[in-house]
Amino acid sequence: MGWEEKRVRGYSEFAQTAQRYHGRPIFALFCGDKDAEGRSWCPDCVTAEPVVRKELHHMPDESVFIYCLVGDRACWKDPNNEFRKNLKLTGVPTLLKYGTPQKLVEEECFKAELVRMLFTED
Amino acid sequence: QEAAKYEKKVMVLDFVTPTPLGNSWGLGGTCVNVGCIPKKLMHQAALLGQALQDSRKFGWQFTEEVKHNWMTMTESVQNYIGSLNWGYRVALREKKVTYENAYGEFVGPHTIKATNKRGVEKLYTAERFLIATGERPRYLGIPGDKEYCISSDDLFSLPYCPGKTLVVGASYVALECAGFLAGLGLDVTVMVRSILLRGFDQDIANKIGEYMEEHGINFIRAFVPIKVEQIEEGTPGILKVTAKSTTGNEIIEGEYNTVLLAIGRDACTRKIGLDKVGVKINEETGKIPVNDEEQTNVPYIYAVGDVLQDKLELTPVAIQAGRLLVRRLYAGATTKCDYVNVPTTVFTPLEYGACGYSEEAAVEKFGEENIEVYHSHFWPLEWTVPSRDNNKCYAKIICNVQDNERVIGFHVLGPNAGEVTQGFAAAIKCGVTKEQLDSTIGIHPVCAEV
């Protein structure tokens, strides 16, 4: 069956989507919002996204890849934002395997090898 | 990781043979997965339970009875361990160390066979090899032991609360586990064959035992189990244990939900093909003798950690030995691992920190006339208000009279013993004398000022 991608924005949409696919492997990439020209305010996210996308075919069958925009820079810097509180995210970009302690943060997302390892580990 | 720093091509083979009950774990070895880390976290859980009780005397008001949920604790602990396993995977990858989750064994000179969990075999050759396979818990060899008993390998990820538990053994593993299980509110009994904490200062070992007994842990002394039977299946079920006295013919029986074996650990050296490459091991204990540079009798094979003969079985010692070895091999360093004056801590309900000689070992080595022991009971300020024991905490130092009263042994029994001991270990390494200790002004009010 391969894998499918879901794009969401904001924490509640993310939580709902993750809940819907409970039981399947779920990987999520969190990035800063993009402007009208499609560029994110977060330069590291701009670098990481193509690296991650190139490795998506390594995800196990039936996987769901959730591409989640976390909000604008001000929203992200707020220490009470729901991503920080509920998912314990510390930085963007973050790539994680939902429901496990496995994640890659910031520059770790630039490394194709590490991304591949996250997608193929059990 | 150290070797990779020096541009060496490095591979790590890590494989966990499942326990008799089918348990396994991730990268990191015993300490991370089924040792120090989960142990300390569960010990902390028990201490927090005690703190909750004490808090009422300090003015905190809560009417609900506070209960403990085993699953919540275990899940949090396992989650943390999972993040450590993952962290190591990332670290190895970043440092370009090849990692294989496969069982390694020597098949010939410079050659190793790696078998993964699906049975696929691969052969690898290398210039040098480092054995760090550690140990696994020993079983009793009696009917029912492997089928019904658990070990520390199973305890920290047990998917159900162990309930009424019998701990067999009097090692630090046994006492630490018995300690936190009781601290979490469970009914715990410890069955001891002879003495507590063999190898540790016996004066302190007895105080630890007394404290545990006074705080609700039952001890059955001078008995060994001879049979374990299952009365009822379940999670947990009910087990019947039959035990025989070591001093006579008396037989006793008891029923428990869980039986935890902690009678010792055996080195994992018998099934890794050491005979194929000629590495000598101590046939009786399975341990590997090495020279002071961690080299076995085969020059290109080294070993560190718990598999070594006559060396301390502690994680930081293994790590230090490993790092220094690599620096000697590839960075021209000459420092050897210092195995003397290594501090340790036993995380029993009343914690015990030590560095250097026990009283018995000091007497044996230097003679009773040549050592002086200074000791004192103390009452931690934090224990006064909640009316906790005022004569249980204890500290002693053993000094060598012939060498300026140099401190050769440090022992402390009390809260945060590990934190206290670490600093004194550095002092002992510098050769601190009694006079210097006396002239060091204490911090007040802390236990360490004693």
Coordinates of C-alpha atoms in Angstrom, one line a residue:
Chain A
M1 CA 0.0 0.0 0.0
G2 CA 3.0 2.3 0.5
W3 CA 2.6 5.4 2.6
E4 CA 0.4 8.6 2.6
E5 CA 1.0 12.2 3.5
K6 CA -1.3 14.4 5.6
R7 CA -0.7 18.2 5.9
V8 CA -1.9 19.9 9.0
R9 CA -1.6 23.3 10.7
G10 CA -1.6 23.9 14.4
Y11 CA -1.7 21.5 17.4
S12 CA -5.3 20.4 17.5
E13 CA -5.3 19.4 13.8
F14 CA -2.2 17.5 14.4
A15 CA -3.5 15.7 17.5
Q16 CA -6.8 14.8 15.6
T17 CA -4.9 13.4 12.6
A18 CA -2.5 11.3 14.8
Q19 CA -5.5 9.9 16.6
R20 CA -7.3 9.0 13.4
Y21 CA -4.3 6.9 12.3
H22 CA -3.7 5.2 15.6
G23 CA -2.3 1.7 14.9
R24 CA -0.2 2.7 11.9
P25 CA 3.4 3.9 12.0
I26 CA 3.2 7.7 12.1
F27 CA 6.1 10.0 11.3
A28 CA 5.8 13.7 11.7
L29 CA 7.8 16.7 10.5
F30 CA 7.2 20.0 12.3
C31 CA 8.2 23.2 10.5
G32 CA 7.6 26.9 10.8
D33 CA 4.8 28.4 8.8
K34 CA 5.4 29.4 5.2
D35 CA 4.8 32.8 3.7
A36 CA 2.9 33.7 0.5
E37 CA 6.0 32.7 -1.6
G38 CA 6.1 29.3 0.2
R39 CA 9.2 30.0 2.3
S40 CA 9.3 29.2 6.0
W41 CA 10.5 31.8 8.6
C42 CA 12.7 29.0 9.9
P43 CA 15.9 28.6 7.8
D44 CA 16.7 25.2 9.1
C45 CA 13.3 23.9 8.1
V46 CA 13.9 25.1 4.6
T47 CA 17.1 23.0 4.5
A48 CA 15.7 20.0 6.2
E49 CA 12.5 19.5 4.2
P50 CA 13.9 18.3 0.9
V51 CA 16.3 16.0 2.8
V52 CA 13.4 14.4 4.6
R53 CA 11.2 14.2 1.6
K54 CA 13.9 12.3 -0.3
E55 CA 14.0 9.6 2.3
L56 CA 10.2 9.1 2.7
H57 CA 10.2 6.0 0.5
H58 CA 12.1 4.3 3.3
M59 CA 9.1 4.4 5.6
P60 CA 7.5 1.1 6.2
D61 CA 4.3 0.2 4.3
E62 CA 1.0 1.7 5.7
S63 CA 3.0 4.6 7.3
V64 CA 1.4 8.0 7.6
F65 CA 3.6 11.1 7.2
I66 CA 2.2 14.1 8.8
Y67 CA 3.6 17.4 7.6
C68 CA 2.7 19.9 10.3
L69 CA 3.1 23.7 10.3
V70 CA 3.5 25.0 13.9
G71 CA 2.7 28.6 13.4
D72 CA 4.5 31.9 13.0
R73 CA 7.7 32.7 14.7
A74 CA 6.1 34.6 17.6
C75 CA 3.7 31.7 18.3
W76 CA 6.6 29.3 18.3
K77 CA 8.7 31.3 20.7
D78 CA 5.9 31.3 23.2
P79 CA 7.0 28.8 25.9
N80 CA 3.4 27.9 26.5
N81 CA 2.6 26.8 23.0
E82 CA 0.9 23.4 22.8
F83 CA 3.6 21.8 20.8
R84 CA 6.2 22.5 23.5
K85 CA 3.8 21.5 26.3
N86 CA 2.2 18.4 24.9
L87 CA 4.7 17.0 22.5
K88 CA 7.8 18.3 24.3
L89 CA 9.2 19.8 21.1
T90 CA 12.2 21.9 21.7
G91 CA 13.0 23.1 18.2
V92 CA 12.1 23.2 14.6
P93 CA 12.5 21.4 12.4
T94 CA 11.7 18.2 14.4
L95 CA 11.2 14.9 12.8
L96 CA 9.7 12.2 15.0
K97 CA 8.2 8.8 15.1
Y98 CA 5.0 9.4 16.9
G99 CA 4.5 7.4 20.2
T100 CA 8.2 6.6 20.6
P101 CA 11.1 8.5 22.0
Q102 CA 12.7 8.5 18.6
K103 CA 13.3 11.9 17.1
L104 CA 15.7 14.1 15.2
V105 CA 16.0 17.8 16.0
E106 CA 17.3 20.7 14.0
E107 CA 20.6 20.0 12.3
E108 CA 20.1 16.3 12.8
C109 CA 17.3 16.5 10.2
F110 CA 19.9 17.6 7.6
K111 CA 21.5 14.2 7.6
A112 CA 19.9 11.8 5.2
E113 CA 21.5 8.9 7.0
L114 CA 19.9 9.8 10.3
V115 CA 16.5 10.4 8.6
R116 CA 16.8 7.0 6.9
M117 CA 17.6 5.4 10.3
L118 CA 14.6 6.9 11.9
F119 CA 12.3 5.6 9.2
T120 CA 13.7 2.1 9.1
E121 CA 14.5 1.4 12.8
D122 CA 12.3 -0.8 14.9
Chain B
Q1 CA 33.0 6.4 19.7
E2 CA 36.4 7.2 21.1
A3 CA 38.1 5.1 18.4
A4 CA 36.1 6.7 15.7
K5 CA 37.5 10.1 16.8
Y6 CA 40.9 8.9 15.7
E7 CA 39.6 8.0 12.2
K8 CA 39.5 4.3 12.9
K9 CA 36.9 2.1 11.1
V10 CA 34.8 0.8 14.0
M11 CA 31.9 -1.6 14.3
V12 CA 29.8 -2.4 17.3
L13 CA 28.0 -5.7 17.6
D14 CA 25.3 -5.6 20.3
F15 CA 22.8 -8.3 20.8
V16 CA 20.6 -9.2 23.8
T17 CA 19.8 -12.9 24.2
P18 CA 16.2 -12.8 25.5
T19 CA 15.5 -13.8 29.1
P20 CA 13.8 -17.1 29.8
L21 CA 10.6 -15.2 29.9
G22 CA 11.3 -13.6 26.5
N23 CA 12.4 -10.1 27.5
S24 CA 14.9 -8.1 25.5
W25 CA 16.1 -4.5 25.1
G26 CA 17.9 -1.9 23.1
L27 CA 21.4 -0.5 22.7
G28 CA 23.2 0.6 25.8
G29 CA 24.1 -2.5 27.8
T30 CA 23.0 -3.5 31.3
C31 CA 23.4 -0.2 33.1
V32 CA 21.0 1.7 30.8
N33 CA 18.4 -0.9 30.2
V34 CA 18.2 -3.3 33.2
G35 CA 20.6 -1.8 35.8
C36 CA 21.7 1.5 37.2
I37 CA 19.3 3.8 35.3
P38 CA 15.9 2.1 35.9
K39 CA 17.1 1.1 39.4
K40 CA 17.8 4.6 40.4
L41 CA 14.5 5.9 38.9
M42 CA 12.5 3.3 40.8
H43 CA 14.5 4.0 44.0
Q44 CA 13.5 7.7 43.4
A45 CA 9.9 6.7 43.0
A46 CA 10.1 5.0 46.4
L47 CA 11.8 7.9 48.0
L48 CA 9.1 10.2 46.7
G49 CA 6.6 8.0 48.4
Q50 CA 8.4 8.5 51.7
A51 CA 8.6 12.3 51.0
L52 CA 4.9 12.4 50.5
Q53 CA 4.4 10.9 54.0
D54 CA 6.9 13.3 55.5
S55 CA 5.3 16.3 53.8
R56 CA 2.3 16.2 56.0
K57 CA 4.5 17.1 59.0
F58 CA 5.9 20.0 57.1
G59 CA 2.4 21.4 56.6
W60 CA 1.2 19.9 53.2
Q61 CA -2.4 18.9 53.5
F62 CA -4.0 16.3 51.4
T63 CA -6.8 14.0 52.5
E64 CA -6.6 11.4 49.8
E65 CA -4.7 8.3 50.6
V66 CA -1.8 8.3 48.1
K67 CA -1.4 5.1 46.1
H68 CA 1.2 4.0 43.6
N69 CA 0.6 2.9 40.0
W70 CA 3.3 0.5 38.8
M71 CA 2.3 0.8 35.1
T72 CA 2.6 4.6 35.1
M73 CA 6.1 4.4 36.6
T74 CA 7.3 1.6 34.4
E75 CA 6.0 3.3 31.3
S76 CA 7.9 6.6 32.1
V77 CA 11.0 4.7 33.0
Q78 CA 10.9 2.6 29.8
N79 CA 10.2 5.7 27.7
Y80 CA 13.3 7.4 29.1
I81 CA 15.4 4.3 28.4
G82 CA 14.0 4.3 24.9
S83 CA 15.3 7.8 24.4
L84 CA 18.7 6.8 25.6
N85 CA 18.7 3.8 23.2
W86 CA 17.8 6.1 20.4
G87 CA 20.4 8.7 21.5
Y88 CA 23.1 6.1 21.3
R89 CA 22.0 5.0 17.8
V90 CA 22.2 8.6 16.6
A91 CA 25.5 9.2 18.3
L92 CA 27.1 6.1 16.8
R93 CA 25.7 7.1 13.3
E94 CA 27.0 10.6 13.6
K95 CA 30.5 9.4 14.5
K96 CA 30.4 6.9 11.7
V97 CA 30.5 3.8 13.9
T98 CA 28.8 0.9 12.2
Y99 CA 26.2 -0.7 14.4
E100 CA 24.8 -4.2 14.0
N101 CA 22.2 -5.7 16.2
A102 CA 23.7 -9.1 15.9
Y103 CA 25.3 -11.8 18.2
G104 CA 29.0 -11.9 17.7
E105 CA 31.3 -14.9 18.1
F106 CA 34.9 -15.6 17.1
V107 CA 35.2 -18.3 14.4
G108 CA 38.9 -17.9 13.6
P109 CA 41.9 -15.5 13.9
H110 CA 40.8 -11.9 13.4
T111 CA 37.4 -13.1 12.3
I112 CA 33.9 -12.8 13.8
K113 CA 30.5 -14.2 12.8
A114 CA 27.5 -12.0 13.5
T115 CA 24.1 -13.6 13.6
N116 CA 21.0 -11.3 13.7
K117 CA 17.7 -12.1 15.2
R118 CA 16.5 -13.5 12.0
G119 CA 19.4 -16.0 11.9
V120 CA 21.2 -14.3 9.1
E121 CA 25.0 -14.7 9.4
K122 CA 27.7 -12.3 8.3
L123 CA 31.5 -12.6 8.7
Y124 CA 33.7 -9.6 9.6
T125 CA 37.5 -9.2 10.1
A126 CA 39.3 -6.6 12.0
E127 CA 42.7 -5.6 13.2
R128 CA 41.7 -5.5 16.9
F129 CA 38.7 -6.6 19.0
L130 CA 37.3 -5.4 22.3
I131 CA 35.1 -7.7 24.4
A132 CA 32.6 -5.9 26.6
T133 CA 29.9 -8.5 26.8
G134 CA 29.2 -8.1 30.5
E135 CA 27.2 -10.5 32.6
R136 CA 23.6 -11.9 33.0
P137 CA 21.7 -13.0 36.1
R138 CA 22.4 -16.4 37.5
Y139 CA 19.5 -18.8 38.0
L140 CA 19.3 -21.3 41.0
G141 CA 19.2 -24.5 39.0
I142 CA 16.1 -25.7 40.9
P143 CA 12.8 -26.9 39.5
G144 CA 10.6 -24.0 38.4
D145 CA 13.3 -21.3 38.4
K146 CA 13.4 -20.5 34.7
E147 CA 9.7 -21.0 34.2
Y148 CA 8.3 -18.9 37.0
C149 CA 11.0 -16.7 38.5
I150 CA 12.0 -13.3 37.2
S151 CA 15.4 -11.5 37.4
S152 CA 16.5 -7.9 37.3
D153 CA 16.4 -8.4 33.5
D154 CA 12.6 -8.7 33.7
L155 CA 11.7 -6.5 36.6
F156 CA 12.2 -3.0 35.2
S157 CA 9.8 -3.6 32.3
L158 CA 7.4 -5.9 34.0
P159 CA 4.0 -5.2 32.5
Y160 CA 2.1 -5.8 35.7
C161 CA 2.7 -4.9 39.3
P162 CA 4.8 -7.7 41.0
G163 CA 2.6 -7.8 44.1
K164 CA 3.8 -9.8 47.1
T165 CA 7.4 -10.5 46.2
L166 CA 10.1 -12.9 47.5
V167 CA 13.6 -11.6 46.7
V168 CA 16.2 -14.4 46.7
G169 CA 19.7 -13.1 47.4
A170 CA 21.5 -10.5 49.5
S171 CA 23.6 -8.8 46.9
Y172 CA 23.2 -5.1 46.3
V173 CA 20.9 -5.9 43.4
A174 CA 18.6 -7.9 45.8
L175 CA 18.6 -5.3 48.5
E176 CA 18.1 -2.3 46.2
C177 CA 15.2 -4.0 44.5
A178 CA 13.7 -5.2 47.8
G179 CA 14.1 -1.7 49.1
F180 CA 12.2 0.1 46.3
L181 CA 9.5 -2.5 46.0
A182 CA 8.8 -2.1 49.7
G183 CA 9.0 1.6 49.3
L184 CA 6.3 1.5 46.7
G185 CA 4.0 -0.3 49.2
L186 CA 4.5 -3.9 48.3
D187 CA 4.9 -6.8 50.7
V188 CA 8.5 -7.9 50.4
T189 CA 10.5 -10.8 51.8
V190 CA 14.2 -11.3 51.3
M191 CA 15.6 -14.8 51.5
V192 CA 19.3 -14.8 52.4
R193 CA 21.6 -17.8 52.3
S194 CA 24.3 -16.4 54.6
I195 CA 25.5 -12.7 54.8
L196 CA 24.4 -9.5 53.3
L197 CA 26.4 -7.5 50.8
R198 CA 29.4 -9.8 50.6
G199 CA 32.5 -7.8 49.8
F200 CA 31.2 -4.7 51.4
D201 CA 32.0 -3.4 54.9
Q202 CA 30.0 -5.8 57.1
D203 CA 29.4 -3.3 59.9
I204 CA 27.5 -1.1 57.4
A205 CA 25.9 -4.1 55.7
N206 CA 24.3 -5.1 59.0
K207 CA 23.0 -1.6 59.6
I208 CA 21.4 -1.6 56.2
G209 CA 19.7 -4.9 56.9
E210 CA 18.5 -3.7 60.3
Y211 CA 17.1 -0.5 58.8
M212 CA 15.2 -2.4 56.1
E213 CA 13.8 -4.9 58.6
E214 CA 12.6 -2.1 60.9
H215 CA 10.9 -0.6 57.9
G216 CA 8.7 -3.5 57.0
I217 CA 10.9 -5.8 54.9
N218 CA 10.9 -9.4 56.1
F219 CA 14.1 -11.3 56.1
I220 CA 14.4 -15.1 56.1
R221 CA 17.9 -15.9 57.0
A222 CA 20.0 -19.1 56.4
F223 CA 17.6 -20.6 53.9
V224 CA 17.8 -21.4 50.2
P225 CA 14.9 -22.2 47.8
I226 CA 14.7 -25.8 46.5
K227 CA 11.5 -25.7 44.5
V228 CA 9.2 -23.2 42.9
E229 CA 5.7 -24.2 41.8
Q230 CA 2.9 -22.4 40.2
I231 CA -0.4 -22.4 42.2
E232 CA -2.3 -20.0 40.0
E233 CA -1.6 -18.5 36.6
G234 CA -1.9 -14.7 36.2
T235 CA -0.2 -11.4 36.0
P236 CA 0.9 -11.8 38.6
G237 CA -0.1 -15.4 39.5
I238 CA 0.6 -17.2 42.8
L239 CA 3.8 -19.1 43.3
K240 CA 4.7 -21.5 46.1
V241 CA 8.3 -21.6 47.2
T242 CA 9.8 -24.4 49.2
A243 CA 13.0 -23.6 51.0
K244 CA 15.5 -25.6 53.1
S245 CA 17.6 -24.4 56.0
T246 CA 21.4 -24.2 55.4
T247 CA 22.0 -25.2 59.0
G248 CA 19.7 -28.2 59.4
N249 CA 16.8 -30.1 57.9
E250 CA 14.1 -27.6 58.4
I251 CA 11.8 -27.0 55.4
I252 CA 9.5 -24.0 55.0
E253 CA 7.0 -23.0 52.4
G254 CA 5.6 -19.6 51.4
E255 CA 3.3 -18.2 48.7
Y256 CA 4.2 -15.1 46.7
N257 CA 3.0 -13.4 43.6
T258 CA 6.5 -12.9 42.3
V259 CA 9.9 -14.5 42.9
L260 CA 12.9 -12.3 42.0
L261 CA 16.2 -14.0 41.8
A262 CA 19.3 -11.8 42.5
I263 CA 21.9 -14.3 43.5
G264 CA 24.7 -13.2 41.3
R265 CA 25.7 -12.6 37.7
D266 CA 27.7 -14.8 35.3
A267 CA 30.1 -13.4 32.6
C268 CA 29.0 -13.8 29.0
T269 CA 32.2 -15.4 27.8
R270 CA 31.3 -19.1 27.3
K271 CA 29.5 -18.8 24.0
I272 CA 31.4 -16.3 22.0
G273 CA 34.0 -18.6 20.5
L274 CA 36.9 -17.5 22.7
D275 CA 38.3 -21.0 22.5
K276 CA 38.6 -20.6 18.7
V277 CA 41.0 -17.8 19.1
G278 CA 42.8 -19.0 22.2
V279 CA 41.6 -16.4 24.7
K280 CA 42.1 -17.8 28.1
I281 CA 39.3 -17.5 30.6
N282 CA 39.0 -18.6 34.2
E283 CA 37.1 -21.8 33.7
E284 CA 35.4 -21.6 37.0
T285 CA 34.1 -18.0 36.9
G286 CA 34.1 -17.4 33.2
K287 CA 36.0 -14.1 33.7
I288 CA 38.8 -13.0 31.5
P289 CA 42.2 -12.2 33.1
V290 CA 43.9 -9.2 31.5
N291 CA 47.1 -7.3 32.0
D292 CA 47.0 -3.7 33.3
E293 CA 46.4 -2.5 29.8
E294 CA 43.2 -4.5 29.4
Q295 CA 44.9 -6.9 27.0
T296 CA 44.0 -10.6 27.0
N297 CA 46.6 -13.3 26.4
V298 CA 45.9 -12.8 22.7
P299 CA 47.6 -9.5 21.8
Y300 CA 44.9 -8.2 19.4
I301 CA 42.0 -9.0 21.7
Y302 CA 41.2 -6.6 24.6
A303 CA 38.4 -6.7 27.2
V304 CA 36.7 -4.2 29.5
G305 CA 33.9 -4.1 32.0
D306 CA 32.2 -6.8 34.1
V307 CA 33.9 -9.7 32.1
L308 CA 37.3 -8.8 33.7
Q309 CA 38.7 -10.9 36.4
D310 CA 39.5 -9.2 39.7
K311 CA 38.2 -5.8 38.6
L312 CA 35.3 -3.8 39.9
E313 CA 32.0 -4.3 38.2
L314 CA 30.9 -0.8 37.6
T315 CA 29.8 1.1 34.5
P316 CA 32.0 4.2 35.0
V317 CA 35.0 1.9 35.5
A318 CA 34.3 0.1 32.2
I319 CA 33.8 3.4 30.4
Q320 CA 37.0 4.8 31.7
A321 CA 39.0 1.7 30.9
G322 CA 37.6 1.6 27.4
R323 CA 38.4 5.3 26.7
L324 CA 41.9 5.2 28.1
L325 CA 42.6 2.0 26.2
V326 CA 41.7 3.6 22.9
R327 CA 43.7 6.6 23.6
R328 CA 46.7 4.4 24.3
L329 CA 46.2 2.5 21.1
Y330 CA 45.6 5.4 18.8
A331 CA 46.5 8.6 20.3
G332 CA 49.9 7.8 21.9
A333 CA 48.7 8.2 25.4
T334 CA 50.1 6.2 28.3
T335 CA 47.6 6.6 31.1
K336 CA 46.3 3.3 32.4
C337 CA 43.0 2.9 34.2
D338 CA 43.2 3.5 38.0
Y339 CA 41.2 0.8 39.7
V340 CA 42.0 1.9 43.2
N341 CA 39.8 4.2 45.3
V342 CA 36.8 3.9 43.0
P343 CA 33.7 5.3 44.8
T344 CA 30.5 3.4 44.8
T345 CA 27.0 3.7 46.1
V346 CA 24.3 1.2 47.1
F347 CA 20.9 2.6 46.7
T348 CA 19.1 0.8 49.4
P349 CA 16.4 2.7 51.3
L350 CA 19.1 4.0 53.5
E351 CA 21.8 4.8 50.9
Y352 CA 25.4 3.7 51.4
G353 CA 28.3 5.4 49.7
A354 CA 31.9 4.1 50.0
C355 CA 35.3 4.8 48.7
G356 CA 38.4 2.8 49.5
Y357 CA 38.9 0.0 52.1
S358 CA 36.2 -1.6 54.2
E359 CA 37.1 -1.9 57.8
E360 CA 37.8 -5.7 57.4
A361 CA 39.9 -5.2 54.4
A362 CA 41.9 -2.4 56.1
V363 CA 42.5 -4.5 59.1
E364 CA 43.7 -7.4 56.9
K365 CA 46.0 -5.3 54.9
F366 CA 47.5 -3.0 57.5
G367 CA 46.9 -4.7 60.8
E368 CA 44.5 -3.5 63.5
E369 CA 47.1 -1.5 65.3
N370 CA 47.9 0.5 62.3
I371 CA 44.5 1.8 61.5
E372 CA 42.3 4.3 63.3
V373 CA 38.5 4.4 62.7
Y374 CA 36.6 7.6 63.3
H375 CA 32.8 7.3 63.3
S376 CA 29.6 9.1 64.1
H377 CA 25.9 8.7 63.9
F378 CA 24.0 11.7 62.6
W379 CA 20.5 12.9 62.3
P380 CA 19.7 14.6 59.0
L381 CA 18.0 17.9 59.7
E382 CA 15.3 17.0 57.1
W383 CA 14.4 13.9 59.2
T384 CA 13.8 15.8 62.5
V385 CA 10.5 17.3 61.8
P386 CA 8.8 14.2 60.5
S387 CA 10.3 12.3 63.4
R388 CA 12.2 9.9 61.4
D389 CA 15.0 7.7 63.0
N390 CA 17.6 9.7 64.9
N391 CA 20.3 7.1 65.2
K392 CA 20.5 5.3 61.9
C393 CA 22.5 7.5 59.7
Y394 CA 26.2 6.9 60.1
A395 CA 29.6 7.9 58.7
K396 CA 33.0 6.5 59.3
I397 CA 36.5 7.1 58.0
I398 CA 39.4 4.6 58.2
C399 CA 42.8 6.1 58.5
N400 CA 46.3 4.7 58.1
V401 CA 48.2 5.6 61.2
Q402 CA 51.6 4.9 59.7
D403 CA 51.0 7.3 56.8
N404 CA 50.0 10.5 58.4
E405 CA 46.5 9.3 59.2
R406 CA 45.8 9.3 55.5
V407 CA 42.1 8.4 54.8
I408 CA 42.0 5.0 53.2
G409 CA 38.4 4.2 53.6
F410 CA 35.3 6.4 53.6
H411 CA 31.8 5.1 54.4
V412 CA 28.5 7.0 54.7
L413 CA 25.1 5.7 55.4
G414 CA 22.3 8.2 54.8
P415 CA 20.3 10.2 52.3
N416 CA 22.1 11.3 49.1
A417 CA 25.0 9.1 49.9
G418 CA 26.1 9.0 46.3
E419 CA 26.3 12.8 46.0
V420 CA 28.2 13.0 49.3
T421 CA 30.7 10.3 48.4
Q422 CA 31.7 11.7 45.0
G423 CA 33.5 14.7 46.5
F424 CA 35.3 12.7 49.1
A425 CA 36.5 10.3 46.4
A426 CA 38.3 13.1 44.8
A427 CA 39.8 14.1 48.1
I428 CA 41.0 10.5 48.7
K429 CA 42.5 10.4 45.3
C430 CA 44.5 13.4 46.3
G431 CA 45.6 11.7 49.5
V432 CA 43.6 13.6 52.1
T433 CA 44.6 13.1 55.7
K434 CA 42.4 13.2 58.8
E435 CA 44.0 16.5 59.8
Q436 CA 43.0 18.0 56.5
L437 CA 39.5 16.8 56.9
D438 CA 39.4 18.2 60.4
S439 CA 40.6 21.6 59.2
T440 CA 38.0 21.8 56.4
I441 CA 35.1 23.8 57.6
G442 CA 31.8 22.1 57.2
I443 CA 28.7 23.3 55.3
H444 CA 25.8 23.7 57.7
P445 CA 23.2 22.2 57.9
V446 CA 24.1 19.3 55.7
C447 CA 24.8 15.7 56.4
A448 CA 28.2 15.9 54.8
E449 CA 29.5 18.2 57.4
V450 CA 29.9 15.4 59.8

